[in-house]
Coordinates of C-alpha atoms in Angstrom, one line a residue:
X22 CA 1.9 7.5 -18.2
X23 CA -0.8 5.0 -17.0
X24 CA 1.4 2.1 -18.1
X25 CA 4.4 3.4 -16.2
X26 CA 2.2 3.8 -13.1
X27 CA 1.2 0.2 -13.1
X28 CA 4.6 -1.0 -14.3
X29 CA 7.3 1.0 -12.4
X30 CA 10.0 -1.2 -14.0
X31 CA 9.4 0.9 -17.2
X32 CA 10.5 4.0 -15.2
X33 CA 13.6 2.8 -13.4
X34 CA 14.5 0.3 -16.1
X35 CA 15.1 3.1 -18.6
X36 CA 17.8 4.6 -16.4
X37 CA 19.5 1.3 -15.4
X38 CA 23.3 1.4 -15.8
X39 CA 26.4 -0.5 -14.9
X40 CA 26.8 1.3 -11.5
X41 CA 23.3 0.3 -10.5
X42 CA 23.9 -3.2 -11.6
X43 CA 27.1 -3.5 -9.5
X44 CA 25.2 -2.2 -6.4
X45 CA 22.3 -4.5 -6.9
X46 CA 24.5 -7.5 -7.5
X47 CA 26.4 -7.0 -4.2
X48 CA 23.1 -6.4 -2.3
X49 CA 21.6 -9.5 -3.8
X50 CA 24.5 -11.7 -2.8
X51 CA 24.3 -10.6 0.8
X52 CA 20.5 -10.9 1.0
X53 CA 20.6 -14.4 -0.7
X54 CA 23.1 -15.7 1.9
X55 CA 20.8 -14.3 4.6
X56 CA 17.6 -15.5 3.0
X57 CA 18.4 -19.2 2.5
X58 CA 18.3 -20.2 6.3
X59 CA 15.5 -17.7 6.9
X60 CA 13.3 -19.1 4.2
X61 CA 13.8 -22.6 5.5
X62 CA 13.1 -21.5 9.1
X63 CA 9.9 -19.5 8.3
X64 CA 8.5 -22.4 6.2
X65 CA 8.9 -24.6 9.3
X66 CA 7.2 -21.9 11.4
X67 CA 4.3 -21.9 8.9
X68 CA 4.0 -25.7 9.2
X69 CA 5.2 -26.3 5.6
X70 CA 8.1 -28.3 4.1
X71 CA 11.3 -26.3 4.1
X72 CA 11.4 -26.0 0.3
X73 CA 8.1 -23.9 0.5
X74 CA 10.1 -21.1 2.1
X75 CA 12.5 -21.0 -0.9
X76 CA 9.7 -21.3 -3.4
X77 CA 7.9 -18.4 -1.7
X78 CA 11.1 -16.3 -2.2
X79 CA 11.6 -16.7 -5.9
X80 CA 8.5 -15.8 -8.0
X81 CA 7.2 -13.3 -5.5
X82 CA 10.4 -11.3 -5.6
X83 CA 10.5 -11.3 -9.4
X84 CA 6.9 -10.1 -9.6
X85 CA 7.5 -7.4 -7.0
X86 CA 10.5 -6.2 -8.9
X87 CA 8.1 -5.6 -11.9
X88 CA 5.2 -4.0 -10.0
X89 CA 6.6 -2.6 -6.8
X90 CA 7.8 1.0 -6.2
X91 CA 10.3 0.5 -3.4
X92 CA 14.0 0.3 -4.4
X93 CA 15.0 -1.6 -1.3
X94 CA 12.0 -3.6 -0.1
X95 CA 12.8 -7.4 0.0
X96 CA 9.7 -9.5 -0.3
X97 CA 9.3 -13.0 1.0
X98 CA 8.3 -15.1 4.0
X99 CA 8.3 -13.2 7.3
X100 CA 7.8 -14.3 10.9
X101 CA 4.5 -12.8 11.7
X102 CA 2.8 -13.8 8.4
X103 CA 4.2 -17.3 8.7
X104 CA 2.7 -17.6 12.2
X105 CA -0.6 -16.3 10.9
X106 CA -0.5 -18.8 8.0
X107 CA 0.0 -21.7 10.5
X108 CA -2.9 -20.5 12.6
X109 CA -5.2 -20.1 9.7
X110 CA -4.3 -23.2 7.7
X111 CA -4.1 -25.3 10.9
X112 CA -7.9 -24.7 11.3
X113 CA -8.8 -26.4 8.0
X114 CA -6.1 -29.1 7.5
X115 CA -3.5 -31.1 9.4
X116 CA 0.1 -30.1 9.1
X117 CA 2.1 -32.4 6.8
X118 CA -0.9 -33.3 4.6
X119 CA -1.5 -32.4 1.0
X120 CA -4.6 -30.5 2.1
X121 CA -2.5 -28.3 4.3
X122 CA -0.2 -27.3 1.4
X123 CA -3.3 -26.6 -0.8
X124 CA -4.8 -24.5 1.9
X125 CA -1.6 -22.5 2.2
X126 CA -1.6 -21.9 -1.6
X127 CA -5.3 -20.8 -1.4
X128 CA -4.5 -18.5 1.5
X129 CA -1.7 -16.9 -0.7
X130 CA -4.1 -16.6 -3.6
X131 CA -6.9 -15.0 -1.6
X132 CA -4.4 -12.6 0.0
X133 CA -3.0 -11.7 -3.4
X134 CA -6.4 -11.1 -4.9
X135 CA -7.5 -8.9 -2.0
X136 CA -4.3 -6.8 -2.1
X137 CA -4.6 -6.5 -5.9
X138 CA -8.2 -5.4 -5.7
X139 CA -7.3 -2.8 -3.0
X140 CA -4.5 -1.4 -5.2
X141 CA -6.6 -1.2 -8.4
X142 CA -9.4 0.6 -6.6
X143 CA -7.0 2.8 -4.7
X144 CA -8.3 1.6 -1.3
X145 CA -5.0 1.5 0.6
X146 CA -6.4 3.8 3.2
X147 CA -8.2 0.7 4.7
X148 CA -4.9 -0.2 6.4
X149 CA -5.2 3.0 8.4
X150 CA -7.9 1.4 10.4
X151 CA -5.2 -0.4 12.3
X152 CA -3.6 2.1 14.7
X153 CA 0.2 2.0 15.2
X154 CA 0.0 1.2 19.0
X155 CA -2.4 -1.7 18.3
X156 CA -0.1 -3.0 15.5
X157 CA 2.9 -2.7 17.9
X158 CA 1.1 -4.6 20.6
X159 CA 0.1 -7.4 18.2
X160 CA 3.6 -7.7 16.7
X161 CA 5.1 -7.8 20.3
X162 CA 2.7 -10.6 21.3
X163 CA 3.3 -12.4 18.0
X164 CA 7.1 -12.3 18.6
X165 CA 6.6 -13.9 22.0
X166 CA 4.3 -16.6 20.5
X167 CA 6.8 -17.3 17.7
X168 CA 9.7 -17.7 20.1
X169 CA 7.6 -19.9 22.4
X170 CA 6.5 -22.1 19.5
X171 CA 10.1 -22.8 18.6
X172 CA 11.2 -24.0 22.1
X173 CA 9.9 -27.5 21.3
X174 CA 12.6 -27.7 18.5
X175 CA 15.2 -26.4 20.9
X176 CA 14.3 -29.0 23.5
X177 CA 13.6 -31.8 21.0
X178 CA 10.2 -32.7 22.4
X179 CA 6.8 -32.9 20.7
X180 CA 4.4 -30.0 21.7
X181 CA 1.5 -28.1 20.2
X182 CA -0.8 -25.2 21.0
X183 CA -1.9 -21.9 19.6
X184 CA -1.8 -19.8 22.7
X185 CA 1.1 -19.1 25.2
X186 CA -0.6 -21.0 28.0
X187 CA -1.2 -24.1 25.8
X188 CA 2.4 -24.0 24.6
X189 CA 3.7 -23.6 28.2
X190 CA 1.5 -26.5 29.3
X191 CA 2.7 -28.8 26.5
X192 CA 6.3 -27.9 27.1
X193 CA 6.0 -28.6 30.8
X194 CA 4.5 -32.0 30.2
X195 CA 7.3 -33.0 27.9
X196 CA 10.3 -31.8 29.9
X197 CA 11.1 -35.4 31.0
X198 CA 11.6 -36.3 27.3
X199 CA 14.1 -33.6 26.4
X200 CA 16.7 -34.8 23.8
X201 CA 20.1 -33.8 25.2
X202 CA 22.0 -33.5 21.8
X203 CA 19.1 -31.4 20.4
X204 CA 19.2 -29.2 23.5
X205 CA 23.0 -28.7 23.2
X206 CA 22.7 -27.8 19.5
X207 CA 19.7 -25.5 20.1
X208 CA 21.2 -23.6 23.0
X209 CA 24.6 -23.3 21.4
X210 CA 23.2 -22.0 18.1
X211 CA 20.9 -19.5 19.9
X212 CA 23.7 -18.2 22.1
X213 CA 26.0 -18.0 19.0
X214 CA 23.5 -16.1 17.0
X215 CA 22.8 -13.6 19.8
X216 CA 26.5 -13.1 20.1
X217 CA 26.9 -12.6 16.4
X218 CA 24.3 -9.8 16.5
X219 CA 26.1 -7.9 19.2
X220 CA 29.7 -9.1 19.5
X221 CA 31.0 -10.2 16.1
X222 CA 31.1 -6.8 14.4
X223 CA 33.1 -5.1 17.2
X224 CA 35.5 -8.1 17.3
X225 CA 36.1 -8.0 13.5
X226 CA 36.6 -4.2 13.7
X227 CA 39.2 -4.6 16.4
X228 CA 40.9 -7.3 14.1
X229 CA 41.3 -4.6 11.4
X230 CA 38.3 -5.4 9.2
X231 CA 36.6 -2.5 7.5
X232 CA 33.2 -1.4 8.7
X233 CA 31.3 -2.7 5.6
X234 CA 33.1 -6.0 5.5
X235 CA 32.5 -6.5 9.2
X236 CA 28.8 -5.7 8.7
X237 CA 28.4 -8.1 5.9
X238 CA 30.2 -10.9 7.9
X239 CA 27.8 -10.2 10.8
X240 CA 24.8 -10.6 8.5
X241 CA 26.1 -13.9 7.3
X242 CA 26.4 -15.2 10.8
X243 CA 23.3 -17.5 10.6
X244 CA 25.0 -19.2 7.6
X245 CA 27.9 -20.1 9.8
X246 CA 25.6 -21.6 12.4
X247 CA 23.8 -23.6 9.7
X248 CA 27.1 -25.0 8.3
X249 CA 28.6 -25.8 11.7
X250 CA 25.6 -27.6 13.1
X251 CA 24.8 -29.4 9.8
X252 CA 28.4 -30.8 9.7
X253 CA 28.2 -31.8 13.4
X254 CA 25.0 -33.8 12.9
X255 CA 26.4 -35.4 9.8
X256 CA 29.8 -36.3 11.2
X257 CA 28.5 -37.5 14.6
X258 CA 25.4 -39.3 13.3
X259 CA 23.2 -37.3 15.7
X260 CA 20.1 -37.8 13.6
X261 CA 20.1 -41.4 14.8
X262 CA 20.3 -40.1 18.4
X263 CA 16.9 -38.3 18.0
X264 CA 18.0 -35.0 16.6
X265 CA 15.3 -33.7 14.3
X266 CA 16.7 -32.7 10.9
X267 CA 15.3 -31.0 7.7
X268 CA 15.7 -34.2 5.7
X269 CA 15.3 -34.5 2.0
X270 CA 14.5 -31.3 0.2
X271 CA 13.4 -31.6 -3.4
X272 CA 16.0 -30.4 -5.8
X273 CA 14.7 -28.1 -8.6
X274 CA 12.9 -24.9 -9.5
X275 CA 9.5 -24.0 -8.0
X276 CA 6.7 -26.2 -9.4
X277 CA 3.6 -24.9 -11.0
X278 CA 0.8 -25.4 -8.4
X279 CA -2.9 -24.6 -8.2
X280 CA -4.7 -23.3 -5.1
X281 CA -8.0 -24.8 -4.1
X282 CA -11.1 -23.2 -5.3
X283 CA -13.8 -25.0 -3.4
X284 CA -16.4 -22.7 -1.9
X285 CA -16.0 -24.3 1.6
X286 CA -12.2 -23.8 1.7
X287 CA -12.5 -20.2 0.4
X288 CA -15.1 -19.3 3.0
X289 CA -12.9 -20.7 5.8
X290 CA -9.8 -18.8 4.7
X291 CA -11.3 -15.6 3.4
X292 CA -11.3 -13.7 6.7
X293 CA -7.8 -14.9 7.7
X294 CA -6.5 -13.9 4.2
X295 CA -7.9 -10.4 4.7
X296 CA -6.3 -10.1 8.1
X297 CA -3.0 -11.4 6.8
X298 CA -3.1 -9.0 3.8
X299 CA -3.7 -5.9 6.0
X300 CA -1.1 -6.9 8.6
X301 CA 1.4 -7.7 5.9
X302 CA 0.7 -4.5 4.0
X303 CA 1.1 -2.3 7.1
X304 CA 4.4 -3.9 7.9
X305 CA 5.6 -3.7 4.3
X306 CA 4.6 -0.1 3.6
X307 CA 6.1 1.2 6.9
X308 CA 9.4 -0.4 6.0
X309 CA 9.3 0.8 2.4
X310 CA 8.5 4.4 3.4
X311 CA 11.1 4.5 6.1
X312 CA 13.9 3.3 3.7
X313 CA 12.6 5.5 0.8
X314 CA 12.7 8.6 3.0
X315 CA 16.4 8.1 3.7
X316 CA 17.1 8.5 -0.1
X317 CA 14.3 11.0 -0.7
X318 CA 12.5 8.6 -2.9
X319 CA 8.7 8.2 -3.3
X320 CA 6.5 5.2 -2.4
X321 CA 3.1 4.8 -4.0
X322 CA 0.9 2.9 -1.4
X323 CA -1.7 1.9 -4.0
X324 CA 1.0 0.6 -6.4
X325 CA 2.6 -1.2 -3.4
X326 CA -0.7 -3.0 -2.9
X327 CA -0.5 -4.1 -6.6
X328 CA 3.1 -5.2 -6.2
X329 CA 2.4 -7.2 -3.0
X330 CA -0.8 -8.7 -4.6
X331 CA 1.1 -9.9 -7.6
X332 CA 3.8 -11.3 -5.3
X333 CA 1.2 -13.3 -3.4
X334 CA -0.5 -14.6 -6.5
X335 CA 3.0 -15.7 -7.7
X336 CA 3.5 -17.6 -4.5
X337 CA 0.1 -19.3 -4.9
X338 CA 1.0 -20.7 -8.3
X339 CA 4.6 -21.7 -7.5
X340 CA 4.3 -23.7 -4.3
X341 CA 4.7 -20.9 -1.8
X342 CA 2.5 -19.3 0.9
X343 CA 1.6 -15.6 1.8
X344 CA 4.5 -13.2 1.7
X345 CA 5.2 -9.5 2.4
X346 CA 8.1 -7.1 2.7
X347 CA 10.4 -8.2 5.5
X348 CA 12.0 -5.6 7.9
X349 CA 15.3 -7.3 8.5
X350 CA 16.2 -8.4 5.0
X351 CA 15.0 -5.0 3.6
X352 CA 17.3 -3.2 5.9
X353 CA 20.1 -5.5 4.9
X354 CA 19.2 -4.9 1.2
X355 CA 19.3 -1.2 1.8
X356 CA 22.5 -1.2 3.7
X357 CA 24.2 -3.4 1.1
X358 CA 23.5 -0.7 -1.5
X359 CA 20.5 -1.9 -3.4
X360 CA 19.8 0.8 -6.0
X361 CA 16.7 -0.6 -7.8
X362 CA 14.2 -3.5 -7.5
X363 CA 16.5 -5.4 -9.8
X364 CA 18.4 -6.4 -6.6
X365 CA 15.4 -8.5 -5.7
X366 CA 15.4 -10.2 -9.1
X367 CA 19.1 -11.0 -8.7
X368 CA 18.2 -12.4 -5.2
X369 CA 15.6 -14.6 -6.8
X370 CA 18.2 -15.9 -9.3
X371 CA 20.5 -16.7 -6.4
X372 CA 17.7 -18.7 -4.7
X373 CA 17.1 -20.5 -8.0
X374 CA 20.7 -21.7 -7.9
X375 CA 20.3 -22.7 -4.3
X376 CA 17.1 -24.7 -5.1
X377 CA 18.8 -26.4 -8.0
X378 CA 22.2 -27.2 -6.4
X379 CA 22.3 -26.6 -2.7
X380 CA 19.3 -28.3 -1.3
X381 CA 21.1 -31.7 -0.8
X382 CA 23.5 -29.9 1.5
X383 CA 20.8 -29.1 4.1
X384 CA 19.6 -32.7 4.5
X385 CA 21.3 -32.9 8.0
X386 CA 20.5 -29.3 9.0
X387 CA 19.0 -29.7 12.5
X388 CA 15.5 -28.2 13.2
X389 CA 17.0 -26.7 16.4
X390 CA 19.2 -24.4 14.3
X391 CA 16.3 -23.2 12.3
X392 CA 14.4 -22.6 15.5
X393 CA 17.3 -20.7 16.9
X394 CA 17.4 -18.5 13.8
X395 CA 13.7 -17.7 14.2
X396 CA 14.0 -17.0 18.0
X397 CA 16.9 -14.6 17.4
X398 CA 15.1 -12.9 14.5
X399 CA 11.9 -12.3 16.3
X400 CA 13.4 -10.7 19.4
X401 CA 13.5 -7.5 17.5
X402 CA 9.7 -7.6 17.2
X403 CA 9.2 -7.6 21.0
X404 CA 8.9 -4.1 22.2
X405 CA 7.4 -3.7 25.6
X406 CA 8.4 0.0 25.7
X407 CA 5.2 0.7 23.8
X408 CA 3.3 0.0 27.0
X409 CA 5.2 2.6 29.1
X410 CA 5.1 5.2 26.2
X411 CA 1.3 4.9 25.7
X412 CA 0.7 4.8 29.5
X413 CA 2.5 8.2 29.7
X414 CA 1.0 9.8 26.7
X415 CA -2.6 8.3 26.3
X416 CA -4.3 5.9 28.6
X417 CA -6.8 4.8 26.0
X418 CA -4.0 3.8 23.6
X419 CA -2.3 1.9 26.5
X420 CA -5.5 -0.1 27.2
X421 CA -5.8 -0.9 23.5
X422 CA -2.1 -2.1 23.3
X423 CA -2.4 -4.1 26.6
X424 CA -5.6 -5.7 25.5
X425 CA -4.2 -6.7 22.1
X426 CA -1.1 -8.2 23.7
X427 CA -3.1 -10.2 26.3
X428 CA -5.8 -11.4 23.8
X429 CA -3.1 -12.5 21.3
X430 CA -1.2 -14.4 24.0
X431 CA -4.3 -15.9 25.6
X432 CA -6.5 -16.6 22.6
X433 CA -4.1 -16.9 19.6
X434 CA -3.0 -14.7 16.7
X435 CA -6.3 -14.7 14.8
X436 CA -8.2 -13.5 17.9
X437 CA -5.5 -11.1 18.6
X438 CA -5.4 -9.5 15.1
X439 CA -9.2 -9.4 15.0
X440 CA -9.3 -7.7 18.4
X441 CA -6.6 -5.3 17.1
X442 CA -8.8 -4.2 14.1
X443 CA -11.8 -3.8 16.3
X444 CA -9.9 -2.0 19.0
X445 CA -8.4 0.4 16.5
X446 CA -11.8 1.3 15.1
X447 CA -13.3 1.5 18.6
X448 CA -10.4 3.7 19.8
X449 CA -11.0 6.1 16.9
X450 CA -14.8 6.2 17.6
X451 CA -14.2 6.7 21.3
X452 CA -11.7 9.6 20.7
X453 CA -14.0 11.3 18.2
X454 CA -17.3 10.6 20.1
X455 CA -16.5 13.3 22.6
X456 CA -14.4 15.9 20.7
X457 CA -12.7 18.7 22.4
X458 CA -15.0 21.8 22.2
X459 CA -13.3 25.0 23.2
X460 CA -15.1 28.2 24.2
X461 CA -13.1 31.0 22.8
X462 CA -12.8 34.7 23.3
X463 CA -10.9 37.6 21.6
X464 CA -7.5 38.6 22.7
X465 CA -7.7 42.3 23.4
X466 CA -6.6 44.6 20.6
X467 CA -6.3 41.8 18.1
X468 CA -8.4 39.7 15.7
X469 CA -7.2 36.4 17.3
X470 CA -9.5 34.1 19.3
X471 CA -8.2 31.6 21.9
X472 CA -9.6 29.2 24.6
X473 CA -11.0 31.2 27.5
X474 CA -9.5 28.6 29.9
X475 CA -6.0 29.1 28.6
X476 CA -5.7 32.8 27.8
X477 CA -6.7 36.2 29.0
X478 CA -9.5 37.1 26.5
X479 CA -12.5 39.3 26.0
X480 CA -16.0 37.7 26.2
X481 CA -19.5 39.0 26.1
X482 CA -22.4 37.5 28.2
X483 CA -24.8 37.7 25.2
X484 CA -22.6 35.8 22.8
X485 CA -20.7 32.5 23.1
X486 CA -18.2 31.2 20.6
X487 CA -17.7 27.4 20.6
X488 CA -15.0 25.7 18.5
X489 CA -15.4 21.9 17.9
X490 CA -12.0 20.5 17.2
X491 CA -13.2 17.6 15.2
X492 CA -15.3 16.8 12.1
X493 CA -19.0 16.3 12.8
X494 CA -20.5 12.9 12.1
X495 CA -22.9 10.4 13.5
X496 CA -20.7 9.5 16.5
X497 CA -20.3 12.9 18.0
X498 CA -23.2 15.0 16.5
X499 CA -25.5 14.4 19.6
X500 CA -22.6 15.2 21.9
X501 CA -22.2 18.7 20.4
X502 CA -25.9 19.3 20.5
X503 CA -26.1 18.3 24.2
X504 CA -23.1 20.5 25.0
X505 CA -24.6 23.6 23.4
X506 CA -27.9 23.1 25.1
X507 CA -26.2 22.6 28.5
X508 CA -24.2 25.8 27.9
X509 CA -27.2 27.9 27.3
X510 CA -29.2 26.5 30.2
X511 CA -27.5 28.5 32.8
X512 CA -27.0 31.7 30.7
X513 CA -30.2 33.8 30.7
X514 CA -28.4 36.8 29.0
X515 CA -27.2 34.6 26.1
X516 CA -28.6 35.7 22.7
X517 CA -26.2 34.2 20.2
X518 CA -24.3 30.9 19.8
X519 CA -21.5 30.9 17.2
X520 CA -20.1 27.6 16.1
X521 CA -16.5 28.2 14.9
X522 CA -15.9 25.5 12.2
X523 CA -12.2 26.1 11.5
X524 CA -11.4 22.5 12.5
X525 CA -14.4 20.9 10.9
X526 CA -13.5 19.1 7.7
X527 CA -16.8 17.3 7.2
X528 CA -20.4 17.3 8.3
X529 CA -22.3 14.0 7.6
X530 CA -26.0 13.7 7.3
X531 CA -26.5 12.7 11.0
X532 CA -24.6 15.8 12.0
X533 CA -26.6 17.9 9.6
X534 CA -29.8 16.7 11.2
X535 CA -28.4 17.4 14.6
X536 CA -27.5 21.0 13.6
X537 CA -31.0 21.4 12.2
X538 CA -32.5 20.2 15.5
X539 CA -30.2 22.5 17.4
X540 CA -31.2 25.4 15.2
X541 CA -34.9 24.7 15.9
X542 CA -34.3 24.4 19.7
X543 CA -32.3 27.7 19.8
X544 CA -35.0 29.5 17.8
X545 CA -37.6 28.5 20.3
X546 CA -35.4 29.8 23.0
X547 CA -34.9 33.1 21.2
X548 CA -31.2 32.5 20.5
X549 CA -29.5 32.8 17.1
X550 CA -27.3 30.0 15.8
X551 CA -24.4 31.3 13.7
X552 CA -21.5 29.6 11.9
X553 CA -18.1 31.0 11.3
X554 CA -15.0 30.0 9.3
X555 CA -16.8 27.2 7.4
X556 CA -14.4 25.5 5.0
X557 CA -15.2 25.6 1.3
X558 CA -15.9 21.9 0.8
X559 CA -18.0 21.8 3.9
X560 CA -20.0 24.9 2.8
X561 CA -20.5 23.2 -0.6
X562 CA -22.1 20.3 1.1
X563 CA -24.3 22.4 3.4
X564 CA -25.6 24.5 0.5
X565 CA -27.3 21.4 -0.8
X566 CA -29.4 21.2 2.4
X567 CA -32.2 23.2 4.0
X568 CA -29.9 24.5 6.8
X569 CA -28.7 27.7 5.1
X570 CA -32.2 28.9 4.4
X571 CA -33.6 27.9 7.8
X572 CA -30.6 29.1 9.9
X573 CA -31.7 31.3 12.8
X574 CA -28.6 33.4 12.3
X575 CA -25.8 34.1 9.9
X576 CA -22.7 32.5 8.4
X577 CA -19.6 34.6 9.0
X578 CA -16.4 34.5 7.1
X579 CA -14.2 34.9 10.2
X580 CA -14.6 34.8 14.0
X581 CA -13.7 38.5 14.1
X582 CA -16.4 39.3 11.7
X583 CA -18.9 37.6 13.9
X584 CA -17.5 39.5 17.0
X585 CA -17.8 42.8 15.1
X586 CA -21.4 42.1 14.1
X587 CA -22.8 40.5 17.2
X588 CA -20.8 42.2 20.0
X589 CA -19.9 45.6 18.4
X590 CA -22.9 45.9 16.1
X591 CA -20.9 45.9 12.7
X592 CA -22.6 46.0 9.3
X593 CA -23.6 42.8 7.4
X594 CA -23.1 42.1 3.7
X595 CA -25.0 39.5 1.7
X596 CA -22.8 36.6 0.5
X597 CA -23.2 34.5 -2.7
X598 CA -25.4 31.5 -3.2
X599 CA -27.9 32.6 -0.5
X600 CA -25.3 32.5 2.3
X601 CA -25.4 35.6 4.4
X602 CA -21.7 36.3 4.9
X603 CA -21.2 38.9 7.6
X604 CA -18.1 41.1 7.5
X605 CA -16.8 43.7 9.9
X606 CA -17.4 47.3 8.7

């Protein structure tokens, strides 16, 4: 059982049959055709040689097929992780140098080791510290930065910069050096790829092609752009006219490589590796769970961490760079009928063939076409509707999203993702620091209690029922204490305060001390402090403290029992373990 948990291939592999093989083979063919230009493009985005993109798509896919739990997730280079890689590695080495490649390998190694450790210790919940609105804001800003970073290849001018303003400034300075043939190729390829996305499938359907065939042809659209522009550059000799091309790509299987292990390099890349790991895992697990739900399959987040960790370690030792599950290719893999992770293994085999036999064919592939591929791919990442939706629903979330977008665009991706993590945590702390606390009363003729501001209820001037709708911990403990004291200040007839704990899932030590202080203050004022509807695990924790014995009141099983006892004068029965559990007579 344990071995199957860590090696999911032993589970689905036992049931693998001819039908699954046929489905996986078709899906692998479609994904391979799509992945070849994407891999080259994303390697360029990461500042690495084009072959690094193919290398990063072979061993990682094979390892994920062994350790991953998703039947449709396609692992490899993705736009956001490629951008984060360029930002991180660019801080420690210059692009095009051996040190840059070693730093990229080290980044993949650190990312893989971190993900693997999280999975083995079942710490996948750490990814929950990034809220969805903040992630959406970061990805939107990253999409804009990625598209802006590729404009230099479309225009054929040298430009640099890590922020949107730096990129815009550099592009503006170089407009007088625009290479016309490059511009024509870049604009034409971009326009064609956008048209393929929206217009090719309806055109093929009108021509009588079946829906599946039309869909597959649409997915292969980028390959047509690659072939056409490569032939144009080769036939017209446009490389001599200043058109940037991919050039010579080494022919062969991924080499065995070693990341750098110098303490200085590791210390510089450790934090970026953690950020890349968390961002990549959040993107990957959301895609995997979405696709699994459509087929009523189960995803194990902790095992996914192990699978992605193994994939990144594989990239580190085979000439790649950090990888994760990609949205676009995973959806294509799913739609093409991938039945098991073996589809990924077949995709890796297809990429091996490409690395061995097809790399000479991309010598004249213009960089402008790869840039167009990236620009069209990342447009799906840009979603400004998150701003309007959060503005309408929760202004705090809106501020977090807007701040993440602005900081990412203005300061770069590392600052943006760091701000995203801090904003997610700060947003949670802010929301829970002032929890909603409802004063409740009894609906006449029933045993139900509701908020006195929302319902017609019975109350008594000598008793107040307060229901904190949040767990009690160090951030909000003082808030509850101050609120109770403020409530009793203007109520001279008040004799009892009942804290209804139905929504309290935990009470930490700070909150316990706050409750003890509140109990002492109320005792001095001649007011009893009572608890009602305390959950079992919370009660177990409280029983290990002094609060039960010192409580200036009772613990009631239900709100209605507290009402019966304190308002109507009902009987009280002693509970187990020293708790005085009051019940209605």
